[in-house]
Coordinates of C-alpha atoms and ligand atoms in Angstrom, one line a residue:
X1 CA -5.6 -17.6 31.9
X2 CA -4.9 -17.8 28.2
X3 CA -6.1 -15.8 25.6
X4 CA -6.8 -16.2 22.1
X5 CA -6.9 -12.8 20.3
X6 CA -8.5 -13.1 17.3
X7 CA -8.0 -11.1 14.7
X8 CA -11.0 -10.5 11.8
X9 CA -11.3 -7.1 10.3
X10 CA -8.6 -5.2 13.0
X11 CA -5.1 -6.2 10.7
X12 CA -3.3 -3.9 12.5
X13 CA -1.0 -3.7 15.8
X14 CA -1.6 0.3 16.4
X15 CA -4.9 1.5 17.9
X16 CA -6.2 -2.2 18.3
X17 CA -8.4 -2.9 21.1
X18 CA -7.2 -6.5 21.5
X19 CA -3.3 -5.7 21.9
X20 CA -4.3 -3.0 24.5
X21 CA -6.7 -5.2 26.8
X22 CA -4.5 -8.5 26.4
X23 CA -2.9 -9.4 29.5
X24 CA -0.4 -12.3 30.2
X25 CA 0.1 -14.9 27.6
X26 CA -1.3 -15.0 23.9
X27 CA -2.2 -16.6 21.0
X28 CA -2.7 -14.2 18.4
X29 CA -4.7 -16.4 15.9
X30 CA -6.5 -15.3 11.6
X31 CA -9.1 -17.7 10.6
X32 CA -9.4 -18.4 7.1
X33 CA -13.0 -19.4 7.3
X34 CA -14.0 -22.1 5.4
X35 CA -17.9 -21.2 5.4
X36 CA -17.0 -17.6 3.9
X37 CA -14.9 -18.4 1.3
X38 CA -16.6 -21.2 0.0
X39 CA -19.1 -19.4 -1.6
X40 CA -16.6 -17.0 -2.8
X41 CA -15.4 -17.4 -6.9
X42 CA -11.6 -18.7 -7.1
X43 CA -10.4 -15.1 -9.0
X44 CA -12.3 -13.2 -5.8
X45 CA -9.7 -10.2 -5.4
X46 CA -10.5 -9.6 -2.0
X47 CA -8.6 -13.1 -0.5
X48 CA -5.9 -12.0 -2.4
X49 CA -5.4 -8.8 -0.8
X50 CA -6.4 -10.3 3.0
X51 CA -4.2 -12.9 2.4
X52 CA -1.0 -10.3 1.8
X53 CA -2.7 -8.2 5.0
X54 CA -2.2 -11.4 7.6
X55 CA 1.0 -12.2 6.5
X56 CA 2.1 -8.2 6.6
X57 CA 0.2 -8.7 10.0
X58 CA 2.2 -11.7 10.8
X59 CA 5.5 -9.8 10.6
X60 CA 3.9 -7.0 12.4
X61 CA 3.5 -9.1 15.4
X62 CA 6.8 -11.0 15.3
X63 CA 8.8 -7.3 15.4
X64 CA 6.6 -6.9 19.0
X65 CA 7.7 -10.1 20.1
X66 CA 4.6 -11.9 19.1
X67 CA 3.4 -14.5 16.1
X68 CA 0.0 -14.8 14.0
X69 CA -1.3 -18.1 14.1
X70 CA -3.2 -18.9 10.8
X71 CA -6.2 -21.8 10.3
X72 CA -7.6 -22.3 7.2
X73 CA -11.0 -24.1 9.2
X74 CA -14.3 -23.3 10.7
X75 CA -13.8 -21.3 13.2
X76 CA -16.2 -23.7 15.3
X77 CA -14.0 -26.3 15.1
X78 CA -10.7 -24.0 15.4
X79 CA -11.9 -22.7 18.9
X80 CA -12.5 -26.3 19.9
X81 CA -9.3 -27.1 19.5
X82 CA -7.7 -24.3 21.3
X83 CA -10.4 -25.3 24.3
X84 CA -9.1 -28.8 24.1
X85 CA -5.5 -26.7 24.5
X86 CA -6.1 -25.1 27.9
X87 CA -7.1 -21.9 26.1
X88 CA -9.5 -19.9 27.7
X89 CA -10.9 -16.5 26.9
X90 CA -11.2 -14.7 23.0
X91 CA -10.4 -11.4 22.6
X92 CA -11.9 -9.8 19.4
X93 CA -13.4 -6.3 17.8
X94 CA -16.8 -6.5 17.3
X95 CA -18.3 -7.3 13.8
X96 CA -22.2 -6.0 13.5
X97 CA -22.2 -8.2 10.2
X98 CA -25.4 -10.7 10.7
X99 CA -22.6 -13.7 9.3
X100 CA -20.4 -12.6 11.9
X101 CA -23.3 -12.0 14.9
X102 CA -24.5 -15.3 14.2
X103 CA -21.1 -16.9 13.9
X104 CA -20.3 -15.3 17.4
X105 CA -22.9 -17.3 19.1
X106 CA -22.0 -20.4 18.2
X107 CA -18.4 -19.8 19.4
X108 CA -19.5 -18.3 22.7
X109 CA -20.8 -21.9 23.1
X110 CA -17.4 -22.8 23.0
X111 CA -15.4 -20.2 24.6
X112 CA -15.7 -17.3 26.4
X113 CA -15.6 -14.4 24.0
X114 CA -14.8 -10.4 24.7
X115 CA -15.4 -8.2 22.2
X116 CA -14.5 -4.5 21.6
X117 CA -15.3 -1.9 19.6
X118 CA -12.6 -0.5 17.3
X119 CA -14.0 -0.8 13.3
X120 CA -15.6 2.7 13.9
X121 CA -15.4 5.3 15.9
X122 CA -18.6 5.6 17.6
X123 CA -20.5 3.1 19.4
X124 CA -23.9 2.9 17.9
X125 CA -25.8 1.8 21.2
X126 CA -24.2 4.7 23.2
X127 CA -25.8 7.2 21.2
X128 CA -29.5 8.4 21.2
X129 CA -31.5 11.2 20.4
X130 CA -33.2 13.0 23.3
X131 CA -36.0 11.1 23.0
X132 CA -34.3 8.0 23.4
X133 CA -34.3 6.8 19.6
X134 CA -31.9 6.7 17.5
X135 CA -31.1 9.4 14.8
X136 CA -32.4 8.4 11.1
X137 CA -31.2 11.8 9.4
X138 CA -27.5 11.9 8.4
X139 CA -26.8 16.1 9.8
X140 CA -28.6 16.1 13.1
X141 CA -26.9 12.6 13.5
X142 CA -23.4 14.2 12.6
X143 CA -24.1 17.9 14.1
X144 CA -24.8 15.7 17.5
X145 CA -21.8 14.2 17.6
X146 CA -19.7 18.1 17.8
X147 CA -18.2 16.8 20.9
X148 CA -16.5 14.4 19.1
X149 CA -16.2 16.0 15.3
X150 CA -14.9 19.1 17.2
X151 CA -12.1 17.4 19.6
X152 CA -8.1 17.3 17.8
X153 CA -7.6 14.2 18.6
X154 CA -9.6 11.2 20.0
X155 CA -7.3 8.6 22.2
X156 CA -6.1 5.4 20.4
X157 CA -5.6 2.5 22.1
X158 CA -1.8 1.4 23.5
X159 CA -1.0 -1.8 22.9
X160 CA 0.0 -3.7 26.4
X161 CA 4.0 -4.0 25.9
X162 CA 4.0 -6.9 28.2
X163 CA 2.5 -9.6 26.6
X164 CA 4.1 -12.5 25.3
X165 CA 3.8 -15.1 22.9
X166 CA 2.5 -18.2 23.7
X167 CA 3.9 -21.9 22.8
X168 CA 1.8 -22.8 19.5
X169 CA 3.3 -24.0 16.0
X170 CA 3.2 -20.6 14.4
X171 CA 4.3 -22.1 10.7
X172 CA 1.2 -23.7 9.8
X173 CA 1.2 -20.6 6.3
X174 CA -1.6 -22.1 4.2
X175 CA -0.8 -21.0 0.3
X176 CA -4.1 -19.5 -1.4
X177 CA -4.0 -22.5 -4.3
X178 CA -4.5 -24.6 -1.3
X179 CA -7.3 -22.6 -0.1
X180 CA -8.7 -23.1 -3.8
X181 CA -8.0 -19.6 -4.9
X182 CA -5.8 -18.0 -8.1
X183 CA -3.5 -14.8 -6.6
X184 CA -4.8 -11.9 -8.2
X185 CA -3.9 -8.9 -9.4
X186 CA -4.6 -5.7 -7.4
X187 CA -5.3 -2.0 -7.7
X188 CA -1.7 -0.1 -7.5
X189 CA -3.1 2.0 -4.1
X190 CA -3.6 -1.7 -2.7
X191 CA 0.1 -1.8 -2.8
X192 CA 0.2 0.7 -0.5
X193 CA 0.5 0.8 3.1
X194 CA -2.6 3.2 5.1
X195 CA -0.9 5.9 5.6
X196 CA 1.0 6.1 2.8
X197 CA -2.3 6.1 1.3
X198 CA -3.3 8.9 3.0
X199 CA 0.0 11.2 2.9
X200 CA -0.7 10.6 -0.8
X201 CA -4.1 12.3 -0.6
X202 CA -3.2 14.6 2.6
X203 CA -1.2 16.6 -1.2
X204 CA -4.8 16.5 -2.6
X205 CA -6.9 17.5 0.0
X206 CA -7.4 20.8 -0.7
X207 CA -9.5 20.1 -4.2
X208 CA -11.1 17.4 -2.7
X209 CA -14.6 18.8 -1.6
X210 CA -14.4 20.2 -5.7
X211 CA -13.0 17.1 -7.4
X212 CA -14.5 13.9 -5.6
X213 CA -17.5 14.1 -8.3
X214 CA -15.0 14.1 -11.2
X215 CA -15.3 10.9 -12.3
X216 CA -11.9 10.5 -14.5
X217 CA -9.4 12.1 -11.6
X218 CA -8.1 10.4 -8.8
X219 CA -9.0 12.8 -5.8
X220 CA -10.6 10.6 -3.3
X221 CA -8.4 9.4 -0.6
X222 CA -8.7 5.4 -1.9
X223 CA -8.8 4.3 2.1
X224 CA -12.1 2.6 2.0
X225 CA -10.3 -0.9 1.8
X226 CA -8.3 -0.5 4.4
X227 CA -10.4 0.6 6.4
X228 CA -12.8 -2.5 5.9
X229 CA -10.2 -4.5 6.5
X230 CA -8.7 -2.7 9.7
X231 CA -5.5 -1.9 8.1
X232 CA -6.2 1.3 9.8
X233 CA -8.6 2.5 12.4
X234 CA -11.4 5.0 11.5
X235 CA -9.7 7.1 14.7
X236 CA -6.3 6.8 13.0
X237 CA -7.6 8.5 10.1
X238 CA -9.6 11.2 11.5
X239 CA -6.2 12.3 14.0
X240 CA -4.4 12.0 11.0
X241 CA -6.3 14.8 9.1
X242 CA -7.4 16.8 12.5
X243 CA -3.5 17.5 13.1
X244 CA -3.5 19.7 9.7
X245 CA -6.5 21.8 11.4
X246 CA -7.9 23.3 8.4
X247 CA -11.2 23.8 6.6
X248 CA -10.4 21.0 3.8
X249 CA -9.8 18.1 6.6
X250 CA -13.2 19.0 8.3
X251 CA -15.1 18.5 4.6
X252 CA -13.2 15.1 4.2
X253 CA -14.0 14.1 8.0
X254 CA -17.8 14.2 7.6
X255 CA -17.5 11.7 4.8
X256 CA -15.9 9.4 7.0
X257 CA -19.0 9.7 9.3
X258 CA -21.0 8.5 6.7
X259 CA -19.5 5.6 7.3
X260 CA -20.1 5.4 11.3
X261 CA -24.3 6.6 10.1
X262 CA -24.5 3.7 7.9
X263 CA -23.1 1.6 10.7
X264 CA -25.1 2.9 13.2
X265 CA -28.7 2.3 11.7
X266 CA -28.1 -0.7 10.7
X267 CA -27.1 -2.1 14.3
X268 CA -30.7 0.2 14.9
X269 CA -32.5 -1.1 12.4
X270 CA -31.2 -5.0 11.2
X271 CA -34.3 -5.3 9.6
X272 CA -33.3 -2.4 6.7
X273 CA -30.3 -5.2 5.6
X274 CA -33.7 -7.2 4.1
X275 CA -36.4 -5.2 3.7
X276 CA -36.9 -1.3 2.7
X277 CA -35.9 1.3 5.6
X278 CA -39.0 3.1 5.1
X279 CA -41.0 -0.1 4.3
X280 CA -42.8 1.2 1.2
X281 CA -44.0 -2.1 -0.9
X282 CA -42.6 -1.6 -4.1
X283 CA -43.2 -4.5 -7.1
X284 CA -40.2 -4.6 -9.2
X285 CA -39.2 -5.7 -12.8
X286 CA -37.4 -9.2 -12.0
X287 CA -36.7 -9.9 -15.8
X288 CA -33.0 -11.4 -15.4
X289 CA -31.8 -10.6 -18.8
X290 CA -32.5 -7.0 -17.9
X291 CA -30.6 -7.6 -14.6
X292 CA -28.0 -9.3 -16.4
X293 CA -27.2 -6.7 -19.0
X294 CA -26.6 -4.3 -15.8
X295 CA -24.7 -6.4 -14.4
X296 CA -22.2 -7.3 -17.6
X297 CA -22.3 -3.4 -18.8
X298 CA -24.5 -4.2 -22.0
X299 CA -27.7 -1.5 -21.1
X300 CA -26.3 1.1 -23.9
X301 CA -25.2 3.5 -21.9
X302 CA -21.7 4.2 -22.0
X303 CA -21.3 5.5 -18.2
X304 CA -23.2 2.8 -17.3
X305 CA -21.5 0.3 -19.3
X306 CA -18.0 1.8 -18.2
X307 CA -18.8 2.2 -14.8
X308 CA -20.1 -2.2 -14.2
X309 CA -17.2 -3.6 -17.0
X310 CA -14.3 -1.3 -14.8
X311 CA -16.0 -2.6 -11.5
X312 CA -16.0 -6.6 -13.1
X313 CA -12.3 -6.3 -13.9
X314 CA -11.0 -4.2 -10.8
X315 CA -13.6 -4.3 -7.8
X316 CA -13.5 -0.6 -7.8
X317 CA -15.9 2.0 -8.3
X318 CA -16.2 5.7 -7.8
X319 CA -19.0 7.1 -5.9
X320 CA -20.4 9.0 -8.2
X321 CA -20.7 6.1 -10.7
X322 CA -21.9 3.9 -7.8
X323 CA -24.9 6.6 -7.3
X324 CA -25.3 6.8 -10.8
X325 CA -25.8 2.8 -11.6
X326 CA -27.7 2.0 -8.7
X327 CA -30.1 4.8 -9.6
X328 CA -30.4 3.5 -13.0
X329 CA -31.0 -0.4 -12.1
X330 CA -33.4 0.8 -9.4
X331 CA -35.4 3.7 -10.8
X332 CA -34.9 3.0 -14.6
X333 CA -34.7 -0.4 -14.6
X334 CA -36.9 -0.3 -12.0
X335 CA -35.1 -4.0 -10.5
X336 CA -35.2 -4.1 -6.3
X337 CA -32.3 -2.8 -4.8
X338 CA -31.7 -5.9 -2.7
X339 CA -30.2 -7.7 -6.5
X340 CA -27.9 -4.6 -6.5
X341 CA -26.5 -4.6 -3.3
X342 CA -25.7 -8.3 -3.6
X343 CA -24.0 -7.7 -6.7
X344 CA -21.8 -5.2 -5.5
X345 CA -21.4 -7.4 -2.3
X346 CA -19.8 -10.0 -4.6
X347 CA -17.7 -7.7 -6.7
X348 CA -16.2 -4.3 -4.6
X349 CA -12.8 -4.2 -3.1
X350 CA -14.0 -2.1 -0.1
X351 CA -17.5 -4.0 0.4
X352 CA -18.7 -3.3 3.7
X353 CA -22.7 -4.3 4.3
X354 CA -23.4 -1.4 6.2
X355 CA -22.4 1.6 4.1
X356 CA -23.3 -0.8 0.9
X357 CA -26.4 -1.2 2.5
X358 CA -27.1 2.7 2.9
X359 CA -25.8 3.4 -0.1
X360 CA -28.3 1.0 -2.3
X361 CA -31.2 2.5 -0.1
X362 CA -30.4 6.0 -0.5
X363 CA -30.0 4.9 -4.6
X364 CA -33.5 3.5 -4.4
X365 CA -35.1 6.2 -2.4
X366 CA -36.1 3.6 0.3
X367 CA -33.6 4.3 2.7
X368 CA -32.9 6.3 5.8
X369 CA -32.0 9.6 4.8
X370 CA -32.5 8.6 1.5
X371 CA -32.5 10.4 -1.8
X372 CA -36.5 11.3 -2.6
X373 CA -37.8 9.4 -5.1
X374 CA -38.2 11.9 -7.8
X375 CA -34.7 13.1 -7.8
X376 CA -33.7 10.5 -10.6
X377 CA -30.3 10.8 -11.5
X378 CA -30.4 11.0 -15.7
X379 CA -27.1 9.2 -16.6
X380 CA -26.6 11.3 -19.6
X381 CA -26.6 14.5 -17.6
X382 CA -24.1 12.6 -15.0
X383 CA -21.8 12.1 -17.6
X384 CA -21.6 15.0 -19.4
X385 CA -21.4 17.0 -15.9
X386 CA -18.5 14.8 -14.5
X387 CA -17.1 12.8 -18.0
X388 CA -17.8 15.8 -20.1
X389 CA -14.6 14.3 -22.5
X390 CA -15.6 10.7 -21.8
X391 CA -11.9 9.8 -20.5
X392 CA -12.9 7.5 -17.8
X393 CA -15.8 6.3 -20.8
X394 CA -13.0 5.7 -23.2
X395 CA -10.5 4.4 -20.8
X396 CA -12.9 1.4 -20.1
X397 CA -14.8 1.1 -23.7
X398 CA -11.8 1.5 -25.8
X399 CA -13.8 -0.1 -29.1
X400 CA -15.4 3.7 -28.8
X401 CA -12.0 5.9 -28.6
X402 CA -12.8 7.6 -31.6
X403 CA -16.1 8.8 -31.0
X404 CA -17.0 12.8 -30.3
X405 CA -17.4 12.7 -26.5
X406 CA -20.8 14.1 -27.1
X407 CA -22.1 11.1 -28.3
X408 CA -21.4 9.7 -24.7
X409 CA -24.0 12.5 -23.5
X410 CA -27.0 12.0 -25.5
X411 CA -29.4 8.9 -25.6
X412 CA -28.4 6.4 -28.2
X413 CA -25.7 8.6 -29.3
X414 CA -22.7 6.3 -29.2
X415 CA -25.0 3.6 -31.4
X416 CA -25.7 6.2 -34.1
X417 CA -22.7 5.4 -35.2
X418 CA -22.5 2.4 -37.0
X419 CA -18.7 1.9 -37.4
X420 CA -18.8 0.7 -33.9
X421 CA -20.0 -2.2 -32.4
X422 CA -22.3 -0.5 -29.6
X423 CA -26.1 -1.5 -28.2
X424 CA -29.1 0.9 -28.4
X425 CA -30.1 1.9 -24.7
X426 CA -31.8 -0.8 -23.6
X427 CA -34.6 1.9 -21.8
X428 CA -35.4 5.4 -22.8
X429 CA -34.5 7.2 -20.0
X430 CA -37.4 10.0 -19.9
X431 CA -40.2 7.4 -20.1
X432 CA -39.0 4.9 -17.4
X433 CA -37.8 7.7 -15.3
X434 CA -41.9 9.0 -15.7
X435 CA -43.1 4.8 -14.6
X436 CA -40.6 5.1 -11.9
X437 CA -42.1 8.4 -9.9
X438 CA -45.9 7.4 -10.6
X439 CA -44.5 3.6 -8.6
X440 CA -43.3 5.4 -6.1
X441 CA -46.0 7.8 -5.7
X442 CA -48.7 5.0 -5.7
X443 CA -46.3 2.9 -3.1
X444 CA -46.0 5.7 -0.7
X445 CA -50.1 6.8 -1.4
X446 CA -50.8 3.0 -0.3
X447 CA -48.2 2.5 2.8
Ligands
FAD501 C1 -24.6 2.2 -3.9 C2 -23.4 2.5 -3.1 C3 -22.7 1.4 -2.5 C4 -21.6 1.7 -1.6 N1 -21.0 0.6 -1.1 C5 -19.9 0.8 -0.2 C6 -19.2 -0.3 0.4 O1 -19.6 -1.5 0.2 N2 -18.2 0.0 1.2 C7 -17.7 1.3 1.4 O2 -16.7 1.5 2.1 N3 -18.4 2.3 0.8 C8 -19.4 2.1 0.0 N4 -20.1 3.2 -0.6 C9 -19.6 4.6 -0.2 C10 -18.5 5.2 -1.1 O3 -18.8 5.0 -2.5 C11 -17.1 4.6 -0.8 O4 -16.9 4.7 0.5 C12 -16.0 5.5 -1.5 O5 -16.3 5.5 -2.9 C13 -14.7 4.9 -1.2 O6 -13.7 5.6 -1.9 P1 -12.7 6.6 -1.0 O7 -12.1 5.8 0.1 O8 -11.7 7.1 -2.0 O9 -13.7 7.7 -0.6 P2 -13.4 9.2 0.0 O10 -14.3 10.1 -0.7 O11 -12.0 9.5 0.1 O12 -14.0 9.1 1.5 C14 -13.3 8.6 2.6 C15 -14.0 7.6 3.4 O13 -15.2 8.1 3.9 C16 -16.2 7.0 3.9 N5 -17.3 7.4 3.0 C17 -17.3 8.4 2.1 N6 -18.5 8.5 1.5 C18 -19.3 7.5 2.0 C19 -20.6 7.1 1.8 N7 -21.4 7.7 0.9 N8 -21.1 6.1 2.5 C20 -20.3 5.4 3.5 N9 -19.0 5.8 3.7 C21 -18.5 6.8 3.0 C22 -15.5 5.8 3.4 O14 -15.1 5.1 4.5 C23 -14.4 6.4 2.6 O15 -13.3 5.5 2.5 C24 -21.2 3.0 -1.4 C25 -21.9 4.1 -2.0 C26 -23.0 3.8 -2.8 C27 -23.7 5.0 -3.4

């Protein structure tokens, strides 16, 4: 028996499912698959940072004795190769993605494949309500879990010490220009290793449950990357903060549940990655240039603008900003969520379909647990709350440094000026904000 273990979003060699049920013999293999990143642009930041995680991954594996494998191919015709090689069985974590299911089918055809669950902590098929259905509210979700939330430390996995490389040419290193891509720049905390990461924000925990909403300070943990990319397990982080044992750690532990709810309804309910959750029928505004000027930060409105121009030149975005746009494109733009999501799908660092997913419906008050449809976020009131001296605003818009950050905080405030080269809002606020609840109250009179 030989296996292939294949890694995909599990770049790590601690808490891995495939290392600890490996046996014998292995190829530890990457893909770089043609059929994703074909129809991803050549500046995408993302390859750039995957590519530096599978070669870090690649050295990993050598200090254990081991290799990485890497194919720039599809992985169709990668697996029949290894068949034609006397390989055997695949060992991988399982991806809920619909790409990925799909995907997965095909090479079952092929090969043999065993999956395991290690990209989040709980498995979404295991866990039911009473009832036998599956929870749809975030709290009673979490609060059911206490046997888990409440533990001080939930096993990781040990990798299998005696397994051992198999005969392969291991040099095959494919450059990104070869792959059709530009390296790219990243984010400084991209530089960092997980838990560096996180003994970074283990200094800042204690203000985190006052100054995550603060738009202009840096007091989220940045792990949401490495975590999408399995630089780290979701288990490694939540032992991580349980061995402090106090009050802060438990705040910033539910958050990463949100990520294991988003997860879980949609492996419940595929159908909410196409349609709306609560399947309202809603007719939206599909004027492109409206769409557009969302998308290129030209609405007007300087928290909006900052928050898509910083997203289009660094594929980050706080929460609080990402709330704040997606309510704006959905509610006051009144433009389907589904354009949204897709954007940020093409754009974000951390994009992960599930939470992204979850996030966009709870924007557009369609979603499981989502926010109702008349609490509409008023991005004037968002900025002066959380950018009340426009830094971030300024940092991002620089042509409006020298404005009185109060100009930020009213309604074509920033455009009374006319020393600067700023658009009128391209929406009052108030008015569309009035359209947007009598829509929704009409949808959810009809469904
Ligand atoms: C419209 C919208 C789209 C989003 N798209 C994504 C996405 O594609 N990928 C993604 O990882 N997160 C997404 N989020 C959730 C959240 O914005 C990010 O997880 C967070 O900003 C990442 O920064 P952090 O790691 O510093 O977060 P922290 O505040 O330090 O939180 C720690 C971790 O908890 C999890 N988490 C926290 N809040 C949420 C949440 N609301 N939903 C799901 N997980 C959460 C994440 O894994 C995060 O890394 C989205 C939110 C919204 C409103």
């Amino acid at each position: 028996m030989s296996q292939v273990l294949w890694f995909r979003r599990d770049l790590r060699i601690e808490d891995n499912a495939i290392l600890s049920n490996a046996k014998g013999k292995v190829l530890p293999i990457f893909i770089f698959d043609k059929n994703i990143l074909k129809s991803l642009s050549k500046d995408d930041m993302r390859v750039s940072f995957i590519y530096k995680s599978v070669l870090g991954l690649k050295e990993k594996l050598k200090n254990i004795g081991l290799d990485l494998a890497i194919f720039f191919d599809e992985p169709v015709n990668v697996f029949k190769k290894l068949v034609e090689k006397g390989f055997d069985e695949v060992l991988c974590s399982v991806d809920f993605d619909s790409y990925a299911k799909t995907r997965d089918e095909k090479i079952e055809e092929i090969i043999p494949m065993r999956r395991f669950l290690d990209s989040f902590i709980l498995n979404p098929n295991d866990h039911l309500k009473k009832d036998g259905t599956p929870y749809k509210v975030f709290t009673p979700f979490y609060n059911s879990l206490k046997l888990i939330t409440s533990s001080n430390n939930i096993e990781e996995l040990k990798r299998n010490e005696t397994l051992q490389k198999s005969i392969f040419d291991y040099d095959f290193i494919p450059s990104l220009k070869q792959m059709n891509f530009e390296e790219q720049e990243l984010p400084d905390f991209l530089e960092l290793e997980a838990y560096e990461l996180l003994k970074q924000f283990k200094e800042k925990i204690n203000d985190y449950k006052v100054q995550r909403d603060y738009i202009y300070v840096n007091a989220t943990s940045n792990i949401s990357v490495h975590l999408r990319f399995g630089l780290i397990s979701p288990k490694q982080v939540f032992n991580y903060f349980k061995s402090f044992n106090d009050e802060n750690s438990e705040f910033f532990i539910r958050e990463i549940f949100w990520r294991e709810f988003y997860n879980y309804i949609l492996v419940h309910y595929p159908y909410s990655e196409h349609s709306n959750f609560n399947n309202i029928e809603l007719s939206w505004n599909e004027n492109e240039d409206d769409f557009n000027k969302w998308c290129e930060g030209k609405t007007g409105i300087p928290i909006i603008d900052a928050a898509m121009i910083h997203l289009n030149k660094t594929g980050t975005m706080h929460n609080r900003l990402r709330m704040i746009v997606a309510s704006f494109l959905t509610k006051n733009l009144f433009i389907d969520w589904k354009k949204g999501e897709k954007y940020f799908a093409s754009k974000l660092l951390d994009y992960e379909a599930s939470s992204n997913i979850g996030g966009w419906q709870w924007g557009a008050s369609t979603g499981a647990d989502a926010s109702p449809y008349f609490r509409i976020f008023n991005p004037y009131l968002q900025s002066k709350k959380f950018d009340k001296d426009a830094i971030f605003i300024k940092s991002v818009l620089p042509q409006l440094k020298d404005l009185d950050a109060k100009l930020f905080h009213i309604e074509n405030g920033a455009s009374s000026n006319l020393f600067v080269d700023y658009p009128k809002s391209m929406v009052d606020i108030s008015l569309s904000r009035k359209q947007a609840i009598e829509k929704f109250k009409r949808a959810k009179n009809e469904h």
